[in-house]
């Protein structure tokens, strides 16, 4: 039989070796893990090196990279396009206050990330975009009056975009799109617009009234000229035919009256007879009786 003490000593040696190996593996894994870093999609990294004087000039792309622990430190920067809204209250050319909001789609210039981080840090969008946005908005809006901001909105937006792209390039920022999303004026201007609209509508109504009066005047003149011409024609006809034309008009009027009476339900016509009792040859006129039912 084996000595129990020898067996225990052997097991202690095995366990000690296993523990030493596990410790070595742990230290090795920690060392390897501290020597590598990952750059995810849509990101870039710049390296801070304490021995080489700060930020290194090269930019690390997506993937896994090596570094020297303690000596080097990677700074991960998001380079995807992001939206930013810039509000501003500024004055127009005619001294009207306007509340305007600008939507900007921006991203950093990848090649300039070391310089960008060195000069502005990681929150460069907070430092740059509000200041240059307000500056460009105030300079461009001041060249237009309030009405032109509404009627020439596309032109104003293009000018703001052009100027903002130029200003962003100085800070190594690329602006993919710039658009005006909100544009409102002060209460005084809105009241002035309403008053102007009311005055314009009143002017149009007065113009309509004047045009209507003019048309009525022209119609009255035309009617008077027609009546005068008709009177002239009748006068000339009477000079040629005597009272014949009057008799024709009387017959026409009698026909019109007879047609109206014929359509009446409660009217009866009694023709006149000869007045022989009085010894005369004349005939008495007919009678119209209104019979109520």
mmCIF file of C-alpha atoms in Angstrom:
data_model
loop_
_atom_site.group_PDB
_atom_site.id
_atom_site.type_symbol
_atom_site.label_atom_id
_atom_site.label_comp_id
_atom_site.label_asym_id
_atom_site.label_seq_id
_atom_site.Cartn_x
_atom_site.Cartn_y
_atom_site.Cartn_z
ATOM 1 C CA UNK A 1 0.000 0.000 0.000
ATOM 2 C CA UNK A 2 1.020 3.585 -0.708
ATOM 3 C CA UNK A 3 1.771 6.008 2.031
ATOM 4 C CA UNK A 4 -1.195 8.424 2.530
ATOM 5 C CA UNK A 5 1.142 11.318 3.257
ATOM 6 C CA UNK A 6 2.934 10.773 -0.063
ATOM 7 C CA UNK A 7 -0.361 10.791 -1.924
ATOM 8 C CA UNK A 8 -1.436 14.024 -0.283
ATOM 9 C CA UNK A 9 1.893 15.674 -1.119
ATOM 10 C CA UNK A 10 1.557 14.617 -4.765
ATOM 11 C CA UNK A 11 -1.942 16.054 -5.004
ATOM 12 C CA UNK A 12 -0.721 19.328 -3.482
ATOM 13 C CA UNK A 13 1.968 19.592 -6.147
ATOM 14 C CA UNK A 14 -0.569 18.954 -8.946
ATOM 15 C CA UNK A 15 -2.996 21.486 -7.587
ATOM 16 C CA UNK A 16 -0.194 24.007 -7.174
ATOM 17 C CA UNK A 17 0.858 23.553 -10.794
ATOM 18 C CA UNK A 18 -2.759 23.862 -11.977
ATOM 19 C CA UNK A 19 -3.182 27.041 -9.940
ATOM 20 C CA UNK A 20 0.036 28.482 -11.325
ATOM 21 C CA UNK A 21 -1.043 27.678 -14.885
ATOM 22 C CA UNK A 22 -4.501 29.196 -14.330
ATOM 23 C CA UNK A 23 -2.933 32.332 -12.917
ATOM 24 C CA UNK A 24 -0.598 32.563 -15.863
ATOM 25 C CA UNK A 25 -3.503 32.127 -18.284
ATOM 26 C CA UNK A 26 -5.510 34.768 -16.472
ATOM 27 C CA UNK A 27 -2.640 37.221 -16.534
ATOM 28 C CA UNK A 28 -2.034 36.428 -20.194
ATOM 29 C CA UNK A 29 -5.693 36.903 -21.113
ATOM 30 C CA UNK A 30 -5.805 40.181 -19.200
ATOM 31 C CA UNK A 31 -2.626 41.337 -20.909
ATOM 32 C CA UNK A 32 -3.897 40.410 -24.355
ATOM 33 C CA UNK A 33 -7.291 42.020 -23.652
ATOM 34 C CA UNK A 34 -5.623 45.207 -22.483
ATOM 35 C CA UNK A 35 -3.517 45.301 -25.628
ATOM 36 C CA UNK A 36 -6.392 45.224 -28.133
ATOM 37 C CA UNK A 37 -9.459 47.363 -28.754
ATOM 38 C CA UNK A 38 -12.343 47.295 -31.221
ATOM 39 C CA UNK A 39 -13.706 50.045 -33.493
ATOM 40 C CA UNK A 40 -17.344 49.351 -34.398
ATOM 41 C CA UNK A 41 -19.154 50.193 -37.615
ATOM 42 C CA UNK A 42 -19.752 53.904 -38.180
ATOM 43 C CA UNK A 43 -16.903 54.818 -35.826
ATOM 44 C CA UNK A 44 -13.252 55.796 -36.045
ATOM 45 C CA UNK A 45 -10.511 55.970 -33.411
ATOM 46 C CA UNK A 46 -7.661 58.354 -32.714
ATOM 47 C CA UNK A 47 -4.784 57.324 -30.445
ATOM 48 C CA UNK A 48 -3.426 59.275 -27.521
ATOM 49 C CA UNK A 49 0.234 58.321 -26.892
ATOM 50 C CA UNK A 50 1.949 59.654 -23.786
ATOM 51 C CA UNK A 51 5.429 58.853 -25.067
ATOM 52 C CA UNK A 52 5.014 60.346 -28.558
ATOM 53 C CA UNK A 53 3.542 63.662 -27.575
ATOM 54 C CA UNK A 54 -0.251 63.353 -27.479
ATOM 55 C CA UNK A 55 -2.665 62.615 -30.343
ATOM 56 C CA UNK A 56 -1.150 60.606 -33.166
ATOM 57 C CA UNK A 57 -1.854 61.876 -36.718
ATOM 58 C CA UNK A 58 -3.291 58.631 -38.120
ATOM 59 C CA UNK A 59 -6.939 57.525 -37.890
ATOM 60 C CA UNK A 60 -7.827 53.933 -37.010
ATOM 61 C CA UNK A 61 -10.586 52.368 -39.136
ATOM 62 C CA UNK A 62 -13.201 49.811 -38.161
ATOM 63 C CA UNK A 63 -11.929 46.536 -36.737
ATOM 64 C CA UNK A 64 -9.595 45.233 -34.000
ATOM 65 C CA UNK A 65 -6.337 47.063 -33.284
ATOM 66 C CA UNK A 66 -3.404 46.718 -30.899
ATOM 67 C CA UNK A 67 -2.175 49.254 -28.407
ATOM 68 C CA UNK A 68 0.395 49.548 -25.640
ATOM 69 C CA UNK A 69 -1.359 49.458 -22.254
ATOM 70 C CA UNK A 70 -0.883 52.481 -19.982
ATOM 71 C CA UNK A 71 1.126 54.256 -22.684
ATOM 72 C CA UNK A 72 -1.604 54.486 -25.335
ATOM 73 C CA UNK A 73 -5.330 55.231 -25.041
ATOM 74 C CA UNK A 74 -7.801 55.023 -27.966
ATOM 75 C CA UNK A 75 -10.572 57.647 -28.327
ATOM 76 C CA UNK A 76 -13.603 56.327 -30.216
ATOM 77 C CA UNK A 77 -15.495 58.940 -32.301
ATOM 78 C CA UNK A 78 -18.843 58.459 -34.066
ATOM 79 C CA UNK A 79 -18.569 59.539 -37.728
ATOM 80 C CA UNK A 80 -22.142 58.739 -38.877
ATOM 81 C CA UNK A 81 -24.399 61.495 -40.216
ATOM 82 C CA UNK A 82 -26.502 62.982 -37.422
ATOM 83 C CA UNK A 83 -29.282 65.617 -37.374
ATOM 84 C CA UNK A 84 -29.049 68.829 -35.413
ATOM 85 C CA UNK A 85 -31.694 71.537 -34.915
ATOM 86 C CA UNK A 86 -30.473 75.108 -34.506
ATOM 87 C CA UNK A 87 -33.043 77.658 -33.217
ATOM 88 C CA UNK A 88 -32.483 81.391 -33.542
ATOM 89 C CA UNK A 89 -34.374 84.635 -32.981
ATOM 90 C CA UNK A 90 -33.136 87.352 -35.309
ATOM 91 C CA UNK A 91 -34.238 90.546 -37.047
ATOM 92 C CA UNK A 92 -35.159 91.112 -40.680
ATOM 93 C CA UNK A 93 -34.241 93.985 -42.962
ATOM 94 C CA UNK A 94 -37.431 95.860 -42.002
ATOM 95 C CA UNK A 95 -36.720 95.344 -38.260
ATOM 96 C CA UNK A 96 -39.238 92.527 -37.741
ATOM 97 C CA UNK A 97 -38.318 89.795 -35.253
ATOM 98 C CA UNK A 98 -38.477 86.272 -36.660
ATOM 99 C CA UNK A 99 -38.220 82.925 -34.890
ATOM 100 C CA UNK A 100 -36.450 80.483 -37.201
ATOM 101 C CA UNK A 101 -35.278 76.882 -36.807
ATOM 102 C CA UNK A 102 -32.694 75.187 -38.971
ATOM 103 C CA UNK A 103 -32.218 71.417 -39.407
ATOM 104 C CA UNK A 104 -28.674 70.364 -40.236
ATOM 105 C CA UNK A 105 -27.401 66.903 -41.231
ATOM 106 C CA UNK A 106 -23.696 66.857 -40.371
ATOM 107 C CA UNK A 107 -20.700 64.527 -39.950
ATOM 108 C CA UNK A 108 -17.023 65.092 -39.168
ATOM 109 C CA UNK A 109 -14.289 64.903 -41.796
ATOM 110 C CA UNK A 110 -12.598 61.567 -41.064
ATOM 111 C CA UNK A 111 -9.132 62.641 -42.178
ATOM 112 C CA UNK A 112 -9.248 65.607 -39.793
ATOM 113 C CA UNK A 113 -10.366 63.704 -36.685
ATOM 114 C CA UNK A 114 -6.992 64.008 -34.845
ATOM 115 C CA UNK A 115 -6.936 67.772 -35.342
ATOM 116 C CA UNK A 116 -10.652 68.038 -34.560
ATOM 117 C CA UNK A 117 -10.247 66.143 -31.285
ATOM 118 C CA UNK A 118 -7.111 68.071 -30.375
ATOM 119 C CA UNK A 119 -8.802 71.458 -30.871
ATOM 120 C CA UNK A 120 -12.423 70.816 -29.816
ATOM 121 C CA UNK A 121 -12.671 67.471 -28.023
ATOM 122 C CA UNK A 122 -15.406 64.890 -28.586
ATOM 123 C CA UNK A 123 -18.325 67.334 -28.164
ATOM 124 C CA UNK A 124 -17.253 69.436 -31.140
ATOM 125 C CA UNK A 125 -20.838 69.586 -32.477
ATOM 126 C CA UNK A 126 -22.017 71.314 -29.285
ATOM 127 C CA UNK A 127 -19.168 73.791 -29.547
ATOM 128 C CA UNK A 128 -19.383 74.593 -33.255
ATOM 129 C CA UNK A 129 -22.841 74.117 -34.800
ATOM 130 C CA UNK A 130 -24.927 76.453 -32.551
ATOM 131 C CA UNK A 131 -22.437 79.303 -32.891
ATOM 132 C CA UNK A 132 -21.915 79.161 -36.659
ATOM 133 C CA UNK A 133 -25.633 78.413 -37.213
ATOM 134 C CA UNK A 134 -26.753 81.542 -35.360
ATOM 135 C CA UNK A 135 -24.068 83.616 -37.043
ATOM 136 C CA UNK A 136 -25.101 82.564 -40.553
ATOM 137 C CA UNK A 137 -28.835 82.884 -39.809
ATOM 138 C CA UNK A 138 -28.473 86.428 -38.503
ATOM 139 C CA UNK A 139 -26.276 87.545 -41.404
ATOM 140 C CA UNK A 140 -28.531 86.083 -44.129
ATOM 141 C CA UNK A 141 -31.947 86.910 -42.649
ATOM 142 C CA UNK A 142 -30.872 90.538 -42.128
ATOM 143 C CA UNK A 143 -30.652 90.933 -45.932
ATOM 144 C CA UNK A 144 -34.376 90.202 -46.478
ATOM 145 C CA UNK A 145 -37.555 91.824 -45.226
ATOM 146 C CA UNK A 146 -40.335 89.826 -43.621
ATOM 147 C CA UNK A 147 -42.403 89.368 -46.778
ATOM 148 C CA UNK A 148 -39.376 88.203 -48.780
ATOM 149 C CA UNK A 149 -38.652 85.510 -46.190
ATOM 150 C CA UNK A 150 -42.039 84.016 -47.056
ATOM 151 C CA UNK A 151 -42.032 84.551 -50.817
ATOM 152 C CA UNK A 152 -38.325 83.668 -51.318
ATOM 153 C CA UNK A 153 -37.998 80.877 -48.782
ATOM 154 C CA UNK A 154 -36.147 78.531 -51.154
ATOM 155 C CA UNK A 155 -33.626 81.242 -52.052
ATOM 156 C CA UNK A 156 -33.048 82.085 -48.376
ATOM 157 C CA UNK A 157 -32.599 78.408 -47.526
ATOM 158 C CA UNK A 158 -30.030 77.933 -50.314
ATOM 159 C CA UNK A 159 -28.035 80.971 -49.197
ATOM 160 C CA UNK A 160 -28.026 79.758 -45.600
ATOM 161 C CA UNK A 161 -26.893 76.304 -46.764
ATOM 162 C CA UNK A 162 -24.051 77.734 -48.862
ATOM 163 C CA UNK A 163 -22.754 79.984 -46.094
ATOM 164 C CA UNK A 164 -23.091 77.298 -43.436
ATOM 165 C CA UNK A 165 -21.164 74.747 -45.528
ATOM 166 C CA UNK A 166 -18.335 77.276 -45.918
ATOM 167 C CA UNK A 167 -18.253 77.966 -42.189
ATOM 168 C CA UNK A 168 -18.429 74.263 -41.282
ATOM 169 C CA UNK A 169 -15.439 73.478 -43.516
ATOM 170 C CA UNK A 170 -13.260 75.711 -41.303
ATOM 171 C CA UNK A 171 -14.048 73.401 -38.364
ATOM 172 C CA UNK A 172 -13.649 70.150 -40.376
ATOM 173 C CA UNK A 173 -17.385 69.417 -40.473
ATOM 174 C CA UNK A 174 -19.284 68.246 -43.559
ATOM 175 C CA UNK A 175 -22.903 69.424 -43.855
ATOM 176 C CA UNK A 176 -24.941 67.081 -46.054
ATOM 177 C CA UNK A 177 -28.215 69.014 -45.866
ATOM 178 C CA UNK A 178 -29.500 72.309 -44.455
ATOM 179 C CA UNK A 179 -33.203 73.237 -44.410
ATOM 180 C CA UNK A 180 -35.525 75.723 -42.710
ATOM 181 C CA UNK A 181 -38.100 73.756 -40.703
ATOM 182 C CA UNK A 182 -39.822 76.527 -38.712
ATOM 183 C CA UNK A 183 -40.444 80.188 -39.476
ATOM 184 C CA UNK A 184 -42.722 82.454 -37.420
ATOM 185 C CA UNK A 185 -42.968 86.184 -36.826
ATOM 186 C CA UNK A 186 -43.855 88.320 -33.809
ATOM 187 C CA UNK A 187 -47.410 89.257 -32.816
ATOM 188 C CA UNK A 188 -47.062 92.811 -34.126
ATOM 189 C CA UNK A 189 -46.142 91.571 -37.576
ATOM 190 C CA UNK A 190 -48.989 89.039 -37.605
ATOM 191 C CA UNK A 191 -51.464 91.771 -36.664
ATOM 192 C CA UNK A 192 -50.029 93.969 -39.412
ATOM 193 C CA UNK A 193 -50.429 91.127 -41.914
ATOM 194 C CA UNK A 194 -54.064 90.637 -40.848
ATOM 195 C CA UNK A 195 -54.760 94.379 -41.134
ATOM 196 C CA UNK A 196 -53.130 94.484 -44.560
ATOM 197 C CA UNK A 197 -55.196 91.501 -45.691
ATOM 198 C CA UNK A 198 -58.401 93.121 -44.457
ATOM 199 C CA UNK A 199 -57.478 96.394 -46.198
ATOM 200 C CA UNK A 200 -56.700 94.501 -49.408
ATOM 201 C CA UNK A 201 -60.059 92.716 -49.309
ATOM 202 C CA UNK A 202 -61.845 96.008 -48.628
ATOM 203 C CA UNK A 203 -60.021 97.619 -51.563
ATOM 204 C CA UNK A 204 -61.090 94.744 -53.813
ATOM 205 C CA UNK A 205 -64.682 95.104 -52.628
ATOM 206 C CA UNK A 206 -64.646 98.862 -53.324
ATOM 207 C CA UNK A 207 -63.157 98.185 -56.740
ATOM 208 C CA UNK A 208 -65.981 95.728 -57.419
ATOM 209 C CA UNK A 209 -68.541 98.319 -56.315
ATOM 210 C CA UNK A 210 -66.986 100.920 -58.637
ATOM 211 C CA UNK A 211 -66.949 98.471 -61.545
ATOM 212 C CA UNK A 212 -70.573 97.532 -60.882
ATOM 213 C CA UNK A 213 -71.631 101.194 -60.782
ATOM 214 C CA UNK A 214 -69.760 101.785 -64.030
ATOM 215 C CA UNK A 215 -71.519 98.847 -65.666
ATOM 216 C CA UNK A 216 -74.890 100.081 -64.435
ATOM 217 C CA UNK A 217 -74.110 103.556 -65.801
ATOM 218 C CA UNK A 218 -73.146 102.078 -69.163
ATOM 219 C CA UNK A 219 -76.342 99.985 -69.154
ATOM 220 C CA UNK A 220 -78.455 103.066 -68.330
ATOM 221 C CA UNK A 221 -76.826 105.063 -71.133
ATOM 222 C CA UNK A 222 -77.343 102.188 -73.567
ATOM 223 C CA UNK A 223 -80.971 101.838 -72.457
ATOM 224 C CA UNK A 224 -81.571 105.590 -72.858
ATOM 225 C CA UNK A 225 -79.950 105.584 -76.276
ATOM 226 C CA UNK A 226 -82.157 102.636 -77.290
ATOM 227 C CA UNK A 227 -85.276 104.351 -76.065
ATOM 228 C CA UNK A 228 -84.323 107.563 -77.872
ATOM 229 C CA UNK A 229 -83.656 105.634 -81.054
ATOM 230 C CA UNK A 230 -86.996 103.811 -80.702
ATOM 231 C CA UNK A 231 -88.812 107.127 -80.186
ATOM 232 C CA UNK A 232 -87.126 108.531 -83.263
ATOM 233 C CA UNK A 233 -88.195 105.531 -85.313
ATOM 234 C CA UNK A 234 -91.803 105.807 -84.033
ATOM 235 C CA UNK A 235 -91.887 109.511 -84.787
ATOM 236 C CA UNK A 236 -90.681 108.947 -88.325
ATOM 237 C CA UNK A 237 -93.239 106.134 -88.784
ATOM 238 C CA UNK A 238 -96.095 108.387 -87.552
ATOM 239 C CA UNK A 239 -95.015 111.106 -89.942
ATOM 240 C CA UNK A 240 -95.335 108.617 -92.803
ATOM 241 C CA UNK A 241 -98.442 106.631 -91.759
ATOM 242 C CA UNK A 242 -100.324 108.965 -89.433
ATOM 243 C CA UNK A 243 -102.152 107.211 -86.544
ATOM 244 C CA UNK A 244 -101.894 103.747 -88.061
ATOM 245 C CA UNK A 245 -98.948 102.781 -85.947
ATOM 246 C CA UNK A 246 -100.836 103.814 -82.793
ATOM 247 C CA UNK A 247 -103.745 101.600 -83.817
ATOM 248 C CA UNK A 248 -101.327 98.691 -84.329
ATOM 249 C CA UNK A 249 -99.853 99.229 -80.866
ATOM 250 C CA UNK A 250 -103.385 99.413 -79.384
ATOM 251 C CA UNK A 251 -104.331 96.118 -81.061
ATOM 252 C CA UNK A 252 -101.146 94.459 -79.753
ATOM 253 C CA UNK A 253 -101.892 95.712 -76.237
ATOM 254 C CA UNK A 254 -105.494 94.468 -76.486
ATOM 255 C CA UNK A 255 -104.263 91.013 -77.550
ATOM 256 C CA UNK A 256 -101.862 90.868 -74.599
ATOM 257 C CA UNK A 257 -104.638 91.891 -72.170
ATOM 258 C CA UNK A 258 -107.035 89.356 -73.676
ATOM 259 C CA UNK A 259 -104.460 86.553 -73.258
ATOM 260 C CA UNK A 260 -103.914 87.435 -69.598
ATOM 261 C CA UNK A 261 -107.683 87.568 -68.958
ATOM 262 C CA UNK A 262 -108.217 84.264 -70.746
ATOM 263 C CA UNK A 263 -105.949 82.569 -68.214
ATOM 264 C CA UNK A 264 -107.980 83.963 -65.282
ATOM 265 C CA UNK A 265 -110.464 81.528 -63.718
ATOM 266 C CA UNK A 266 -112.879 83.994 -62.043
ATOM 267 C CA UNK A 267 -113.341 86.436 -64.940
ATOM 268 C CA UNK A 268 -116.306 86.289 -67.334
ATOM 269 C CA UNK A 269 -116.723 88.390 -70.457
ATOM 270 C CA UNK A 270 -120.227 89.580 -71.501
ATOM 271 C CA UNK A 271 -120.318 90.956 -75.048
ATOM 272 C CA UNK A 272 -122.256 94.171 -75.604
ATOM 273 C CA UNK A 273 -125.496 94.297 -77.654
ATOM 274 C CA UNK A 274 -127.182 96.917 -79.888
ATOM 275 C CA UNK A 275 -129.074 99.760 -78.061
ATOM 276 C CA UNK A 276 -132.262 99.621 -80.208
ATOM 277 C CA UNK A 277 -134.442 100.747 -77.343
ATOM 278 C CA UNK A 278 -132.954 104.148 -77.515
ATOM 279 C CA UNK A 279 -133.436 104.331 -81.253
ATOM 280 C CA UNK A 280 -129.743 104.380 -81.920
ATOM 281 C CA UNK A 281 -127.595 102.185 -84.090
ATOM 282 C CA UNK A 282 -124.528 102.163 -81.808
ATOM 283 C CA UNK A 283 -123.551 99.118 -79.808
ATOM 284 C CA UNK A 284 -122.698 99.084 -76.088
ATOM 285 C CA UNK A 285 -119.282 97.779 -75.025
ATOM 286 C CA UNK A 286 -118.858 94.353 -73.435
ATOM 287 C CA UNK A 287 -118.544 93.779 -69.699
ATOM 288 C CA UNK A 288 -115.923 91.952 -67.624
ATOM 289 C CA UNK A 289 -117.351 90.317 -64.502
ATOM 290 C CA UNK A 290 -115.296 88.953 -61.652
ATOM 291 C CA UNK A 291 -117.148 85.957 -60.248
ATOM 292 C CA UNK A 292 -116.080 84.776 -56.777
ATOM 293 C CA UNK A 293 -116.586 81.075 -56.157
#
